Amino acid sequence: MAPGTRDRMIAAAARLFQRDGYAATGWRDVVEAGGTPWGSAHHHFPGGKEQLGLEAIVLGSGQVLSALEECLAGAPDVATAVERWFAAAGQSLIASQFECGCPVATVALETATAVPTLGEACAAAFRAWEERLATALRRAGIAAGRAADLSCQAVAALEGALLLARCRREVRPLEIAADGVADAIRAALPWAD
Amino acid sequence: MAPGTRDRMIAAAARLFQRDGYAATGWRDVVEAGGTPWGSAHHHFPGGKEQLGLEAIVLGSGQVLSALEECLAGAPDVATAVERWFAAAGQSLIASQFECGCPVATVALETATAVPTLGEACAAAFRAWEERLATALRRAGIAAGRAADLSCQAVAALEGALLLARCRREVRPLEIAADGVADAIRAALPWAD
Amino acid sequence: MAPGTRDRMIAAAARLFQRDGYAATGWRDVVEAGGTPWGSAHHHFPGGKEQLGLEAIVLGSGQVLSALEECLAGAPDVATAVERWFAAAGQSLIASQFECGCPVATVALETATAVPTLGEACAAAFRAWEERLATALRRAGIAAGRAADLSCQAVAALEGALLLARCRREVRPLEIAADGVADAIRAALPWAD
Amino acid sequence: MAPGTRDRMIAAAARLFQRDGYAATGWRDVVEAGGTPWGSAHHHFPGGKEQLGLEAIVLGSGQVLSALEECLAGAPDVATAVERWFAAAGQSLIASQFECGCPVATVALETATAVPTLGEACAAAFRAWEERLATALRRAGIAAGRAADLSCQAVAALEGALLLARCRREVRPLEIAADGVADAIRAALPWAD
DNA sequence: ACATACGGGACCTCCCGTTGCT
DNA sequence: AGCAACGGGAGGTCCCGTATGT
């Protein structure tokens, strides 16, 4: 009756799905990584691996969203916040020795066609990030349509840069992408002088 | 003794790896999809599944590079070429009912940590696209350093937009990302008047 | 605290063991079929699945014995009673859409070697039917030895016919077997004129 | 490349299904009992356990039919042949220490409802025995209708008696059933004096 | 009386790679 | 080139029994 067995399984799964993918990660890997009992797996996740995957996506998506919130709260302006958001992703990439990039992307690509439930959960995760950023952009005085486009561009740039950065084992792509997105945002902002 | 058995296997594998991922695709799926004989699988690919994956990545990477070449050859300027490159990716996404996004990304994320050989092949693929684009940018008068950064930004934007577009089942993210990249390129070009 | 929870579990188990067998029926099936609470399963049956099986056999065996009693009580002579006993088995087979044949036979065959306790309970069930019938035959004037043989023959015929009838999804084998047994009994009866 | 791996698996499976039932017997038991390799199981039986069960039923059914053929060929008359058929079943029961009764009955009862394919194969097995016996009875001068009924009665008696004999660990039920069936057959034969 | 959780293990399926025979 | 069989192992699912709190 260890406290948080279920949560430990989700956390372990999230990390493994992020690193190795959904298909390549087995229950055995999850319980070994989390130090959780085998027998309780099906008890906590009667929906099977798919349910585990879903909860892992929700967890990972929430962490990314929290990071964005923090950056928005602590930065002087939106463009800077986005730069810090990208930088934070780069730090976590380095901290994990380039094992943990985006907690959603791998599963998203694997399951987009094969497992509708998971694919939709991943799409919802990306959408949530975009909407949070779009809200901030609108508050900074950018028109709704342009704010939506910039948010989409930012999330796409983050995802693509994380992919390249992880493959290449260096965070440069994240820095470049951050510059590009920040420039675009600053160009869209009304003059503040 | 069918002509091109080996090539048919690679093509089938490339498509399946792209759609379902490396781990989720088995030999059985490959031979069934390609209509190729079972018995000669390991004859043609003594390196096993890893070799098959490698050749599939090489094939897919080459196709993307060819598309870029064509766009560069047919467009009036580099920025327009990039826009057409992104648009072509969107067309292929639609044509495949959003099953086939990037032929490299899924495998890249799955194997970045777990299968070094494949991970490196994927990194090389991305790098090749970047270098081709960088060459074109330099020829258009952009300084080498800026050209490299813009190329990296472009590939990242393409990858991220393809990911979002596939999850969302609509090509809008590709259009937005194309605009962003084209703007950045045009701003970097020397005046052409 | 539902009234008769225990009995409902036994009844559900009896039906499932009869239909699908002992090994193929799990606790989950039993609680679902009976609508009984999960948590008290092992409270009511500390002996585990084996105890549940035992009680199910006792229940089923008792029902068959009751049916025999009724036929003996209501029929003009023993041979007729046996015919009605077989006919009643056929009716229950039809009523259950050929799902419920003998409540003992399947478990008996499955556990004869593997689970001595259950095997013996099944043997006892068959023996009880035989003895009840033998008593009736002796009361009809048949010598003890002949009565025992005829009883054994009758129970064997009933079991074999139920097996064939269930497989074939028609009650004809029961009718044929009933005729055969009734003839044998009538031939053994002392003249009644 | 041991000769007859596939056949050895079927033989082992037939024996285990007969003794413990279809549901209680796992692949592991089969390969251990037969000394056959694990990895070839799915190769030889792509239809899975159901296919294995089917082939085991066909094998067992054929053995019983062969025994009947032999008895018919070697006995002076049909009634005697049936008596010897029942006696042979009893001998095999004793030889196996009451582990092996009918090779079809257990699976028949377990799968009659749950696995249509197997249930039908079992029904076909019983039917084949009946038809072989009916042919012999007709050749002995018994009318077709009566011959069919007597065959059904005989198979039912054999099955029921085997069930009782196995539970009780004594062959007496088989002897009694054999007498009953032989009497019925002799009564149906035309006078031979 | 009932529920939640723990535990280990077995279920069937199927994979990937190898080995000799066409 | 192609095939059929081998061979071990891991895939996810689910079971049965126990322990711990209501």
PDB file of C-alpha atoms in Angstrom, chain C residues 13-23 53-66 85 89 92 99-112 115 117-130 155 158-160 162-163 166, chain D residues 105-106 109-110 160 163-164 166-168:
ATOM      1  CA  ALA C  13     -21.432 -20.049 -10.656  1.00  0.00           C
ATOM      2  CA  ALA C  14     -23.482 -23.185 -11.163  1.00  0.00           C
ATOM      3  CA  ARG C  15     -24.861 -21.869 -14.405  1.00  0.00           C
ATOM      4  CA  LEU C  16     -21.504 -20.737 -15.714  1.00  0.00           C
ATOM      5  CA  PHE C  17     -19.668 -23.903 -14.705  1.00  0.00           C
ATOM      6  CA  GLN C  18     -22.392 -25.868 -16.434  1.00  0.00           C
ATOM      7  CA  ARG C  19     -22.196 -23.824 -19.595  1.00  0.00           C
ATOM      8  CA  ASP C  20     -18.495 -23.005 -19.974  1.00  0.00           C
ATOM      9  CA  GLY C  21     -16.778 -25.315 -17.572  1.00  0.00           C
ATOM     10  CA  TYR C  22     -14.872 -24.877 -14.345  1.00  0.00           C
ATOM     11  CA  ALA C  23     -11.536 -23.716 -15.738  1.00  0.00           C
ATOM     12  CA  GLY C  53     -17.278 -25.192  -7.435  1.00  0.00           C
ATOM     13  CA  LEU C  54     -18.215 -27.626  -4.726  1.00  0.00           C
ATOM     14  CA  GLU C  55     -21.257 -25.699  -3.696  1.00  0.00           C
ATOM     15  CA  ALA C  56     -22.293 -25.262  -7.293  1.00  0.00           C
ATOM     16  CA  ILE C  57     -22.099 -29.009  -7.807  1.00  0.00           C
ATOM     17  CA  VAL C  58     -24.129 -29.634  -4.674  1.00  0.00           C
ATOM     18  CA  LEU C  59     -26.757 -27.190  -5.880  1.00  0.00           C
ATOM     19  CA  GLY C  60     -26.950 -28.622  -9.375  1.00  0.00           C
ATOM     20  CA  SER C  61     -26.935 -32.177  -8.184  1.00  0.00           C
ATOM     21  CA  GLY C  62     -29.775 -31.421  -5.802  1.00  0.00           C
ATOM     22  CA  GLN C  63     -31.856 -29.925  -8.569  1.00  0.00           C
ATOM     23  CA  VAL C  64     -31.509 -33.035 -10.700  1.00  0.00           C
ATOM     24  CA  LEU C  65     -32.373 -35.203  -7.728  1.00  0.00           C
ATOM     25  CA  SER C  66     -35.445 -33.099  -6.998  1.00  0.00           C
ATOM     26  CA  TRP C  85     -37.095 -37.437 -15.992  1.00  0.00           C
ATOM     27  CA  ALA C  89     -33.882 -32.684 -18.914  1.00  0.00           C
ATOM     28  CA  SER C  92     -34.495 -27.538 -19.646  1.00  0.00           C
ATOM     29  CA  GLU C  99     -26.643 -24.027 -22.969  1.00  0.00           C
ATOM     30  CA  CYS C 100     -27.477 -25.967 -19.846  1.00  0.00           C
ATOM     31  CA  GLY C 101     -27.153 -29.711 -20.080  1.00  0.00           C
ATOM     32  CA  CYS C 102     -26.029 -31.590 -17.015  1.00  0.00           C
ATOM     33  CA  PRO C 103     -24.879 -29.334 -14.159  1.00  0.00           C
ATOM     34  CA  VAL C 104     -22.322 -31.886 -13.080  1.00  0.00           C
ATOM     35  CA  ALA C 105     -20.875 -33.541 -16.183  1.00  0.00           C
ATOM     36  CA  THR C 106     -18.585 -30.765 -17.436  1.00  0.00           C
ATOM     37  CA  VAL C 107     -16.994 -30.161 -14.076  1.00  0.00           C
ATOM     38  CA  ALA C 108     -16.796 -33.883 -13.496  1.00  0.00           C
ATOM     39  CA  LEU C 109     -14.732 -34.475 -16.618  1.00  0.00           C
ATOM     40  CA  GLU C 110     -12.526 -31.436 -16.079  1.00  0.00           C
ATOM     41  CA  THR C 111     -11.704 -32.228 -12.478  1.00  0.00           C
ATOM     42  CA  ALA C 112     -11.769 -36.010 -12.354  1.00  0.00           C
ATOM     43  CA  VAL C 115      -9.041 -31.544  -8.591  1.00  0.00           C
ATOM     44  CA  THR C 117     -12.221 -32.803  -4.166  1.00  0.00           C
ATOM     45  CA  LEU C 118     -14.454 -31.713  -6.999  1.00  0.00           C
ATOM     46  CA  GLY C 119     -14.129 -34.988  -8.828  1.00  0.00           C
ATOM     47  CA  GLU C 120     -15.355 -36.849  -5.793  1.00  0.00           C
ATOM     48  CA  ALA C 121     -18.234 -34.448  -5.309  1.00  0.00           C
ATOM     49  CA  CYS C 122     -19.333 -35.126  -8.863  1.00  0.00           C
ATOM     50  CA  ALA C 123     -19.058 -38.862  -8.391  1.00  0.00           C
ATOM     51  CA  ALA C 124     -21.157 -38.528  -5.269  1.00  0.00           C
ATOM     52  CA  ALA C 125     -23.768 -36.595  -7.192  1.00  0.00           C
ATOM     53  CA  PHE C 126     -24.122 -39.312  -9.799  1.00  0.00           C
ATOM     54  CA  ARG C 127     -24.189 -41.931  -7.088  1.00  0.00           C
ATOM     55  CA  ALA C 128     -26.985 -40.136  -5.249  1.00  0.00           C
ATOM     56  CA  TRP C 129     -29.172 -40.132  -8.345  1.00  0.00           C
ATOM     57  CA  GLU C 130     -28.514 -43.808  -8.901  1.00  0.00           C
ATOM     58  CA  VAL C 155     -27.815 -42.441 -15.264  1.00  0.00           C
ATOM     59  CA  LEU C 158     -29.042 -39.767 -19.302  1.00  0.00           C
ATOM     60  CA  GLU C 159     -25.556 -38.299 -19.213  1.00  0.00           C
ATOM     61  CA  GLY C 160     -24.548 -39.606 -22.604  1.00  0.00           C
ATOM     62  CA  LEU C 162     -27.514 -35.020 -22.647  1.00  0.00           C
ATOM     63  CA  LEU C 163     -24.029 -34.714 -24.067  1.00  0.00           C
ATOM     64  CA  ARG C 166     -26.387 -30.511 -26.362  1.00  0.00           C
TER      65      ARG C 166
ATOM     66  CA  ALA D 105     -16.469 -35.459 -24.384  1.00  0.00           C
ATOM     67  CA  THR D 106     -14.664 -32.948 -22.157  1.00  0.00           C
ATOM     68  CA  LEU D 109     -19.041 -29.907 -23.108  1.00  0.00           C
ATOM     69  CA  GLU D 110     -16.641 -27.022 -22.555  1.00  0.00           C
ATOM     70  CA  GLY D 160     -22.347 -41.743 -20.190  1.00  0.00           C
ATOM     71  CA  LEU D 163     -18.124 -40.510 -17.603  1.00  0.00           C
ATOM     72  CA  LEU D 164     -19.382 -42.556 -14.683  1.00  0.00           C
ATOM     73  CA  ARG D 166     -13.934 -42.323 -14.876  1.00  0.00           C
ATOM     74  CA  CYS D 167     -15.464 -40.504 -11.925  1.00  0.00           C
ATOM     75  CA  ARG D 168     -15.880 -43.719 -10.026  1.00  0.00           C
TER      76      ARG D 168
END
